[in-house]
Amino acid sequence: MKNNFLYEGKAKKILETEDPTVVKMVFKDDATAFDGKKKGVIGDKGEVNATISARIFQFLKHNGIENHFLEKTGPGEILARKLEIIPVEVVIRNFAAGSISRRLGLKEGLPFKPPVLEFFYKDDRLGDPMINEAHIQTMGWAKENEVARMKEIAYRVNDLLIDLFREVGIQLVDFKLEFGRAGEEILLGDEISPDTCRFWDLETGEKLDKDRFRQDLGGVEAAYQEILKRIGEPEK
Ligand code: UDP
């Protein structure tokens, strides 16, 4: 295996492999919040998030949502199809929390029906500003049909994940998706984990995601482990 770095982000490293169409993603234990202003380490996060992502990407694939995931290899490592990343984050919200609560003065937990979809421009320097479809097209970040496809996939992922998590007693509050191009196709990429979703216990309302780190609630590691325990391991 070649081990040439393609990219190192806050939570993952992306390495080349012998196959130019495949990358190795190494999930780190490092945690950041508030545009990198808050930093820490969450024990075992790399391995737990890689495993949770693998489980979710497999589940989505079985349900007709093609994505970049290929296989879970070593601890904290997955192989994925190499994508030409679209610099846009797609957020879906079923309940108010985080930035939308601050921005619009909404009480945490306010239900959204239909769910709210938002776009953010992926740029750490600018603090990932919120954007709309006109920005995406005018700046050339994605074409109109690509934006339509990302929205369609995001809503389908929401429906599927709401059910997956409800069955194990968890409310899917919100999540962030990233997409990329593989040839002519738009594929779901990046990770889907407690770093990129908000999960609340259906019975107790307890937070089981990165908000435990953001808000210094303690029990961060245990919360991530709990998500994995409930949804289970990916198939080998
Ligand atoms: N999110 C993410 N990466 C980001 C920003 C947000 O994964 O760079 C996720 C976040 O974990 C939450 C959802 O997207 O599940 C909505 O985040 P929000 O806009 O509320 O921002 P926050 O208050 O979390 O910074």
mmCIF file with all atom_site columns, N, CA and C in Angstrom, residues 113-167:
data_model
loop_
_atom_site.group_PDB
_atom_site.id
_atom_site.type_symbol
_atom_site.label_atom_id
_atom_site.label_alt_id
_atom_site.label_comp_id
_atom_site.label_asym_id
_atom_site.label_entity_id
_atom_site.label_seq_id
_atom_site.pdbx_PDB_ins_code
_atom_site.Cartn_x
_atom_site.Cartn_y
_atom_site.Cartn_z
_atom_site.occupancy
_atom_site.B_iso_or_equiv
_atom_site.pdbx_formal_charge
_atom_site.auth_seq_id
_atom_site.auth_comp_id
_atom_site.auth_asym_id
_atom_site.auth_atom_id
_atom_site.pdbx_PDB_model_num
ATOM 1   N N  . LYS A 1 113 ? -41.451 20.237 10.433  1.00 0.00 ? 113 LYS A N  1
ATOM 2   C CA . LYS A 1 113 ? -42.166 19.419 9.458   1.00 0.00 ? 113 LYS A CA 1
ATOM 3   C C  . LYS A 1 113 ? -42.661 20.327 8.365   1.00 0.00 ? 113 LYS A C  1
ATOM 4   N N  . PRO A 1 114 ? -42.219 20.218 7.135   1.00 0.00 ? 114 PRO A N  1
ATOM 5   C CA . PRO A 1 114 ? -41.182 19.294 6.671   1.00 0.00 ? 114 PRO A CA 1
ATOM 6   C C  . PRO A 1 114 ? -39.811 19.670 7.234   1.00 0.00 ? 114 PRO A C  1
ATOM 7   N N  . PRO A 1 115 ? -38.859 18.738 7.146   1.00 0.00 ? 115 PRO A N  1
ATOM 8   C CA . PRO A 1 115 ? -37.517 19.040 7.649   1.00 0.00 ? 115 PRO A CA 1
ATOM 9   C C  . PRO A 1 115 ? -36.911 20.243 6.932   1.00 0.00 ? 115 PRO A C  1
ATOM 10  N N  . VAL A 1 116 ? -35.997 20.912 7.606   1.00 0.00 ? 116 VAL A N  1
ATOM 11  C CA . VAL A 1 116 ? -35.300 22.061 7.017   1.00 0.00 ? 116 VAL A CA 1
ATOM 12  C C  . VAL A 1 116 ? -34.025 21.561 6.340   1.00 0.00 ? 116 VAL A C  1
ATOM 13  N N  . LEU A 1 117 ? -33.764 22.050 5.128   1.00 0.00 ? 117 LEU A N  1
ATOM 14  C CA . LEU A 1 117 ? -32.510 21.729 4.437   1.00 0.00 ? 117 LEU A CA 1
ATOM 15  C C  . LEU A 1 117 ? -31.703 23.009 4.284   1.00 0.00 ? 117 LEU A C  1
ATOM 16  N N  . GLU A 1 118 ? -30.439 22.937 4.618   1.00 0.00 ? 118 GLU A N  1
ATOM 17  C CA . GLU A 1 118 ? -29.563 24.119 4.506   1.00 0.00 ? 118 GLU A CA 1
ATOM 18  C C  . GLU A 1 118 ? -28.263 23.734 3.805   1.00 0.00 ? 118 GLU A C  1
ATOM 19  N N  . PHE A 1 119 ? -27.659 24.732 3.154   1.00 0.00 ? 119 PHE A N  1
ATOM 20  C CA . PHE A 1 119 ? -26.334 24.540 2.548   1.00 0.00 ? 119 PHE A CA 1
ATOM 21  C C  . PHE A 1 119 ? -25.313 25.429 3.246   1.00 0.00 ? 119 PHE A C  1
ATOM 22  N N  . PHE A 1 120 ? -24.109 24.901 3.412   1.00 0.00 ? 120 PHE A N  1
ATOM 23  C CA . PHE A 1 120 ? -22.989 25.686 3.931   1.00 0.00 ? 120 PHE A CA 1
ATOM 24  C C  . PHE A 1 120 ? -21.808 25.512 2.982   1.00 0.00 ? 120 PHE A C  1
ATOM 25  N N  . TYR A 1 121 ? -21.032 26.590 2.833   1.00 0.00 ? 121 TYR A N  1
ATOM 26  C CA . TYR A 1 121 ? -19.830 26.538 2.006   1.00 0.00 ? 121 TYR A CA 1
ATOM 27  C C  . TYR A 1 121 ? -18.678 26.037 2.861   1.00 0.00 ? 121 TYR A C  1
ATOM 28  N N  . LYS A 1 122 ? -18.041 24.930 2.406   1.00 0.00 ? 122 LYS A N  1
ATOM 29  C CA . LYS A 1 122 ? -16.945 24.322 3.168   1.00 0.00 ? 122 LYS A CA 1
ATOM 30  C C  . LYS A 1 122 ? -15.691 25.162 3.031   1.00 0.00 ? 122 LYS A C  1
ATOM 31  N N  . ASP A 1 123 ? -15.448 26.000 4.022   1.00 0.00 ? 123 ASP A N  1
ATOM 32  C CA . ASP A 1 123 ? -14.234 26.817 4.033   1.00 0.00 ? 123 ASP A CA 1
ATOM 33  C C  . ASP A 1 123 ? -13.924 27.215 5.471   1.00 0.00 ? 123 ASP A C  1
ATOM 34  N N  . ASP A 1 124 ? -12.917 26.527 6.045   1.00 0.00 ? 124 ASP A N  1
ATOM 35  C CA . ASP A 1 124 ? -12.553 26.756 7.448   1.00 0.00 ? 124 ASP A CA 1
ATOM 36  C C  . ASP A 1 124 ? -12.233 28.217 7.722   1.00 0.00 ? 124 ASP A C  1
ATOM 37  N N  . ARG A 1 125 ? -11.508 28.838 6.781   1.00 0.00 ? 125 ARG A N  1
ATOM 38  C CA . ARG A 1 125 ? -11.090 30.232 6.970   1.00 0.00 ? 125 ARG A CA 1
ATOM 39  C C  . ARG A 1 125 ? -12.294 31.138 7.166   1.00 0.00 ? 125 ARG A C  1
ATOM 40  N N  . LEU A 1 126 ? -13.367 30.823 6.460   1.00 0.00 ? 126 LEU A N  1
ATOM 41  C CA . LEU A 1 126 ? -14.577 31.659 6.522   1.00 0.00 ? 126 LEU A CA 1
ATOM 42  C C  . LEU A 1 126 ? -15.561 31.147 7.567   1.00 0.00 ? 126 LEU A C  1
ATOM 43  N N  . GLY A 1 127 ? -15.218 30.017 8.223   1.00 0.00 ? 127 GLY A N  1
ATOM 44  C CA . GLY A 1 127 ? -16.112 29.449 9.239   1.00 0.00 ? 127 GLY A CA 1
ATOM 45  C C  . GLY A 1 127 ? -17.364 28.821 8.630   1.00 0.00 ? 127 GLY A C  1
ATOM 46  N N  . ASP A 1 128 ? -17.215 28.189 7.458   1.00 0.00 ? 128 ASP A N  1
ATOM 47  C CA . ASP A 1 128 ? -18.331 27.481 6.800   1.00 0.00 ? 128 ASP A CA 1
ATOM 48  C C  . ASP A 1 128 ? -19.626 28.307 6.761   1.00 0.00 ? 128 ASP A C  1
ATOM 49  N N  . PRO A 1 129 ? -19.635 29.404 6.021   1.00 0.00 ? 129 PRO A N  1
ATOM 50  C CA . PRO A 1 129 ? -20.843 30.252 6.009   1.00 0.00 ? 129 PRO A CA 1
ATOM 51  C C  . PRO A 1 129 ? -22.047 29.577 5.349   1.00 0.00 ? 129 PRO A C  1
ATOM 52  N N  . MET A 1 130 ? -23.226 29.957 5.801   1.00 0.00 ? 130 MET A N  1
ATOM 53  C CA . MET A 1 130 ? -24.452 29.448 5.192   1.00 0.00 ? 130 MET A CA 1
ATOM 54  C C  . MET A 1 130 ? -24.619 30.095 3.812   1.00 0.00 ? 130 MET A C  1
ATOM 55  N N  . ILE A 1 131 ? -25.043 29.289 2.844   1.00 0.00 ? 131 ILE A N  1
ATOM 56  C CA . ILE A 1 131 ? -25.220 29.775 1.468   1.00 0.00 ? 131 ILE A CA 1
ATOM 57  C C  . ILE A 1 131 ? -26.549 29.238 0.929   1.00 0.00 ? 131 ILE A C  1
ATOM 58  N N  . ASN A 1 132 ? -26.934 29.694 -0.267  1.00 0.00 ? 132 ASN A N  1
ATOM 59  C CA . ASN A 1 132 ? -28.132 29.130 -0.893  1.00 0.00 ? 132 ASN A CA 1
ATOM 60  C C  . ASN A 1 132 ? -27.803 28.586 -2.289  1.00 0.00 ? 132 ASN A C  1
ATOM 61  N N  . GLU A 1 133 ? -28.828 28.091 -2.967  1.00 0.00 ? 133 GLU A N  1
ATOM 62  C CA . GLU A 1 133 ? -28.588 27.445 -4.262  1.00 0.00 ? 133 GLU A CA 1
ATOM 63  C C  . GLU A 1 133 ? -28.014 28.409 -5.288  1.00 0.00 ? 133 GLU A C  1
ATOM 64  N N  . ALA A 1 134 ? -28.412 29.685 -5.203  1.00 0.00 ? 134 ALA A N  1
ATOM 65  C CA . ALA A 1 134 ? -27.892 30.670 -6.154  1.00 0.00 ? 134 ALA A CA 1
ATOM 66  C C  . ALA A 1 134 ? -26.383 30.818 -5.981  1.00 0.00 ? 134 ALA A C  1
ATOM 67  N N  . HIS A 1 135 ? -25.912 30.873 -4.724  1.00 0.00 ? 135 HIS A N  1
ATOM 68  C CA . HIS A 1 135 ? -24.461 30.959 -4.499  1.00 0.00 ? 135 HIS A CA 1
ATOM 69  C C  . HIS A 1 135 ? -23.753 29.759 -5.127  1.00 0.00 ? 135 HIS A C  1
ATOM 70  N N  . ILE A 1 136 ? -24.328 28.572 -4.925  1.00 0.00 ? 136 ILE A N  1
ATOM 71  C CA . ILE A 1 136 ? -23.666 27.347 -5.397  1.00 0.00 ? 136 ILE A CA 1
ATOM 72  C C  . ILE A 1 136 ? -23.509 27.386 -6.912  1.00 0.00 ? 136 ILE A C  1
ATOM 73  N N  . GLN A 1 137 ? -24.567 27.829 -7.601  1.00 0.00 ? 137 GLN A N  1
ATOM 74  C CA . GLN A 1 137 ? -24.496 27.845 -9.060  1.00 0.00 ? 137 GLN A CA 1
ATOM 75  C C  . GLN A 1 137 ? -23.626 28.976 -9.581  1.00 0.00 ? 137 GLN A C  1
ATOM 76  N N  . THR A 1 138 ? -23.821 30.163 -9.016  1.00 0.00 ? 138 THR A N  1
ATOM 77  C CA . THR A 1 138 ? -23.066 31.323 -9.515  1.00 0.00 ? 138 THR A CA 1
ATOM 78  C C  . THR A 1 138 ? -21.569 31.152 -9.278  1.00 0.00 ? 138 THR A C  1
ATOM 79  N N  . MET A 1 139 ? -21.192 30.602 -8.120  1.00 0.00 ? 139 MET A N  1
ATOM 80  C CA . MET A 1 139 ? -19.760 30.402 -7.843  1.00 0.00 ? 139 MET A CA 1
ATOM 81  C C  . MET A 1 139 ? -19.218 29.157 -8.543  1.00 0.00 ? 139 MET A C  1
ATOM 82  N N  . GLY A 1 140 ? -20.113 28.382 -9.149  1.00 0.00 ? 140 GLY A N  1
ATOM 83  C CA . GLY A 1 140 ? -19.676 27.198 -9.893  1.00 0.00 ? 140 GLY A CA 1
ATOM 84  C C  . GLY A 1 140 ? -19.288 26.025 -9.011  1.00 0.00 ? 140 GLY A C  1
ATOM 85  N N  . TRP A 1 141 ? -19.784 25.985 -7.761  1.00 0.00 ? 141 TRP A N  1
ATOM 86  C CA . TRP A 1 141 ? -19.419 24.874 -6.867  1.00 0.00 ? 141 TRP A CA 1
ATOM 87  C C  . TRP A 1 141 ? -20.128 23.589 -7.287  1.00 0.00 ? 141 TRP A C  1
ATOM 88  N N  . ALA A 1 142 ? -21.328 23.723 -7.831  1.00 0.00 ? 142 ALA A N  1
ATOM 89  C CA . ALA A 1 142 ? -22.039 22.560 -8.382  1.00 0.00 ? 142 ALA A CA 1
ATOM 90  C C  . ALA A 1 142 ? -23.076 23.071 -9.373  1.00 0.00 ? 142 ALA A C  1
ATOM 91  N N  . LYS A 1 143 ? -23.455 22.170 -10.302 1.00 0.00 ? 143 LYS A N  1
ATOM 92  C CA . LYS A 1 143 ? -24.451 22.550 -11.317 1.00 0.00 ? 143 LYS A CA 1
ATOM 93  C C  . LYS A 1 143 ? -25.854 22.352 -10.764 1.00 0.00 ? 143 LYS A C  1
ATOM 94  N N  . GLU A 1 144 ? -26.810 22.949 -11.469 1.00 0.00 ? 144 GLU A N  1
ATOM 95  C CA . GLU A 1 144 ? -28.200 22.892 -11.012 1.00 0.00 ? 144 GLU A CA 1
ATOM 96  C C  . GLU A 1 144 ? -28.674 21.445 -10.813 1.00 0.00 ? 144 GLU A C  1
ATOM 97  N N  . ASN A 1 145 ? -28.356 20.582 -11.788 1.00 0.00 ? 145 ASN A N  1
ATOM 98  C CA . ASN A 1 145 ? -28.813 19.187 -11.660 1.00 0.00 ? 145 ASN A CA 1
ATOM 99  C C  . ASN A 1 145 ? -28.095 18.464 -10.519 1.00 0.00 ? 145 ASN A C  1
ATOM 100 N N  . GLU A 1 146 ? -26.859 18.879 -10.250 1.00 0.00 ? 146 GLU A N  1
ATOM 101 C CA . GLU A 1 146 ? -26.121 18.259 -9.141  1.00 0.00 ? 146 GLU A CA 1
ATOM 102 C C  . GLU A 1 146 ? -26.724 18.681 -7.798  1.00 0.00 ? 146 GLU A C  1
ATOM 103 N N  . VAL A 1 147 ? -27.124 19.946 -7.713  1.00 0.00 ? 147 VAL A N  1
ATOM 104 C CA . VAL A 1 147 ? -27.757 20.428 -6.478  1.00 0.00 ? 147 VAL A CA 1
ATOM 105 C C  . VAL A 1 147 ? -29.074 19.685 -6.260  1.00 0.00 ? 147 VAL A C  1
ATOM 106 N N  . ALA A 1 148 ? -29.829 19.515 -7.340  1.00 0.00 ? 148 ALA A N  1
ATOM 107 C CA . ALA A 1 148 ? -31.108 18.797 -7.239  1.00 0.00 ? 148 ALA A CA 1
ATOM 108 C C  . ALA A 1 148 ? -30.880 17.377 -6.743  1.00 0.00 ? 148 ALA A C  1
ATOM 109 N N  . ARG A 1 149 ? -29.838 16.742 -7.262  1.00 0.00 ? 149 ARG A N  1
ATOM 110 C CA . ARG A 1 149 ? -29.510 15.363 -6.882  1.00 0.00 ? 149 ARG A CA 1
ATOM 111 C C  . ARG A 1 149 ? -29.089 15.294 -5.402  1.00 0.00 ? 149 ARG A C  1
ATOM 112 N N  . MET A 1 150 ? -28.269 16.245 -4.970  1.00 0.00 ? 150 MET A N  1
ATOM 113 C CA . MET A 1 150 ? -27.834 16.251 -3.562  1.00 0.00 ? 150 MET A CA 1
ATOM 114 C C  . MET A 1 150 ? -29.037 16.398 -2.633  1.00 0.00 ? 150 MET A C  1
ATOM 115 N N  . LYS A 1 151 ? -29.964 17.265 -3.018  1.00 0.00 ? 151 LYS A N  1
ATOM 116 C CA . LYS A 1 151 ? -31.158 17.466 -2.176  1.00 0.00 ? 151 LYS A CA 1
ATOM 117 C C  . LYS A 1 151 ? -31.991 16.195 -2.117  1.00 0.00 ? 151 LYS A C  1
ATOM 118 N N  . GLU A 1 152 ? -32.190 15.588 -3.293  1.00 0.00 ? 152 GLU A N  1
ATOM 119 C CA . GLU A 1 152 ? -33.003 14.372 -3.358  1.00 0.00 ? 152 GLU A CA 1
ATOM 120 C C  . GLU A 1 152 ? -32.382 13.270 -2.482  1.00 0.00 ? 152 GLU A C  1
ATOM 121 N N  . ILE A 1 153 ? -31.056 13.086 -2.611  1.00 0.00 ? 153 ILE A N  1
ATOM 122 C CA . ILE A 1 153 ? -30.384 12.047 -1.811  1.00 0.00 ? 153 ILE A CA 1
ATOM 123 C C  . ILE A 1 153 ? -30.491 12.393 -0.325  1.00 0.00 ? 153 ILE A C  1
ATOM 124 N N  . ALA A 1 154 ? -30.286 13.663 0.028   1.00 0.00 ? 154 ALA A N  1
ATOM 125 C CA . ALA A 1 154 ? -30.300 14.057 1.445   1.00 0.00 ? 154 ALA A CA 1
ATOM 126 C C  . ALA A 1 154 ? -31.661 13.763 2.077   1.00 0.00 ? 154 ALA A C  1
ATOM 127 N N  . TYR A 1 155 ? -32.751 14.068 1.368   1.00 0.00 ? 155 TYR A N  1
ATOM 128 C CA . TYR A 1 155 ? -34.081 13.781 1.936   1.00 0.00 ? 155 TYR A CA 1
ATOM 129 C C  . TYR A 1 155 ? -34.315 12.279 2.080   1.00 0.00 ? 155 TYR A C  1
ATOM 130 N N  . ARG A 1 156 ? -33.822 11.506 1.097   1.00 0.00 ? 156 ARG A N  1
ATOM 131 C CA . ARG A 1 156 ? -33.996 10.038 1.203   1.00 0.00 ? 156 ARG A CA 1
ATOM 132 C C  . ARG A 1 156 ? -33.177 9.479  2.351   1.00 0.00 ? 156 ARG A C  1
ATOM 133 N N  . VAL A 1 157 ? -31.950 9.988  2.504   1.00 0.00 ? 157 VAL A N  1
ATOM 134 C CA . VAL A 1 157 ? -31.104 9.556  3.633   1.00 0.00 ? 157 VAL A CA 1
ATOM 135 C C  . VAL A 1 157 ? -31.818 9.889  4.941   1.00 0.00 ? 157 VAL A C  1
ATOM 136 N N  . ASN A 1 158 ? -32.424 11.057 5.007   1.00 0.00 ? 158 ASN A N  1
ATOM 137 C CA . ASN A 1 158 ? -33.132 11.440 6.237   1.00 0.00 ? 158 ASN A CA 1
ATOM 138 C C  . ASN A 1 158 ? -34.230 10.433 6.559   1.00 0.00 ? 158 ASN A C  1
ATOM 139 N N  . ASP A 1 159 ? -35.063 10.106 5.574   1.00 0.00 ? 159 ASP A N  1
ATOM 140 C CA . ASP A 1 159 ? -36.159 9.147  5.823   1.00 0.00 ? 159 ASP A CA 1
ATOM 141 C C  . ASP A 1 159 ? -35.607 7.809  6.314   1.00 0.00 ? 159 ASP A C  1
ATOM 142 N N  . LEU A 1 160 ? -34.537 7.333  5.656   1.00 0.00 ? 160 LEU A N  1
ATOM 143 C CA . LEU A 1 160 ? -33.976 6.027  6.025   1.00 0.00 ? 160 LEU A CA 1
ATOM 144 C C  . LEU A 1 160 ? -33.349 6.060  7.413   1.00 0.00 ? 160 LEU A C  1
ATOM 145 N N  . LEU A 1 161 ? -32.606 7.127  7.706   1.00 0.00 ? 161 LEU A N  1
ATOM 146 C CA . LEU A 1 161 ? -31.911 7.177  9.005   1.00 0.00 ? 161 LEU A CA 1
ATOM 147 C C  . LEU A 1 161 ? -32.878 7.449  10.153  1.00 0.00 ? 161 LEU A C  1
ATOM 148 N N  . ILE A 1 162 ? -33.941 8.217  9.899   1.00 0.00 ? 162 ILE A N  1
ATOM 149 C CA . ILE A 1 162 ? -34.955 8.411  10.952  1.00 0.00 ? 162 ILE A CA 1
ATOM 150 C C  . ILE A 1 162 ? -35.442 7.037  11.411  1.00 0.00 ? 162 ILE A C  1
ATOM 151 N N  . ASP A 1 163 ? -35.756 6.164  10.445  1.00 0.00 ? 163 ASP A N  1
ATOM 152 C CA . ASP A 1 163 ? -36.275 4.831  10.788  1.00 0.00 ? 163 ASP A CA 1
ATOM 153 C C  . ASP A 1 163 ? -35.219 3.961  11.454  1.00 0.00 ? 163 ASP A C  1
ATOM 154 N N  . LEU A 1 164 ? -34.006 3.947  10.881  1.00 0.00 ? 164 LEU A N  1
ATOM 155 C CA . LEU A 1 164 ? -32.933 3.125  11.458  1.00 0.00 ? 164 LEU A CA 1
ATOM 156 C C  . LEU A 1 164 ? -32.738 3.472  12.925  1.00 0.00 ? 164 LEU A C  1
ATOM 157 N N  . PHE A 1 165 ? -32.680 4.772  13.235  1.00 0.00 ? 165 PHE A N  1
ATOM 158 C CA . PHE A 1 165 ? -32.396 5.192  14.610  1.00 0.00 ? 165 PHE A CA 1
ATOM 159 C C  . PHE A 1 165 ? -33.632 5.081  15.509  1.00 0.00 ? 165 PHE A C  1
ATOM 160 N N  . ARG A 1 166 ? -34.814 5.337  14.954  1.00 0.00 ? 166 ARG A N  1
ATOM 161 C CA . ARG A 1 166 ? -36.008 5.222  15.795  1.00 0.00 ? 166 ARG A CA 1
ATOM 162 C C  . ARG A 1 166 ? -36.149 3.808  16.339  1.00 0.00 ? 166 ARG A C  1
ATOM 163 N N  . GLU A 1 167 ? -35.839 2.821  15.489  1.00 0.00 ? 167 GLU A N  1
ATOM 164 C CA . GLU A 1 167 ? -35.941 1.416  15.914  1.00 0.00 ? 167 GLU A CA 1
ATOM 165 C C  . GLU A 1 167 ? -35.051 1.075  17.093  1.00 0.00 ? 167 GLU A C  1
#
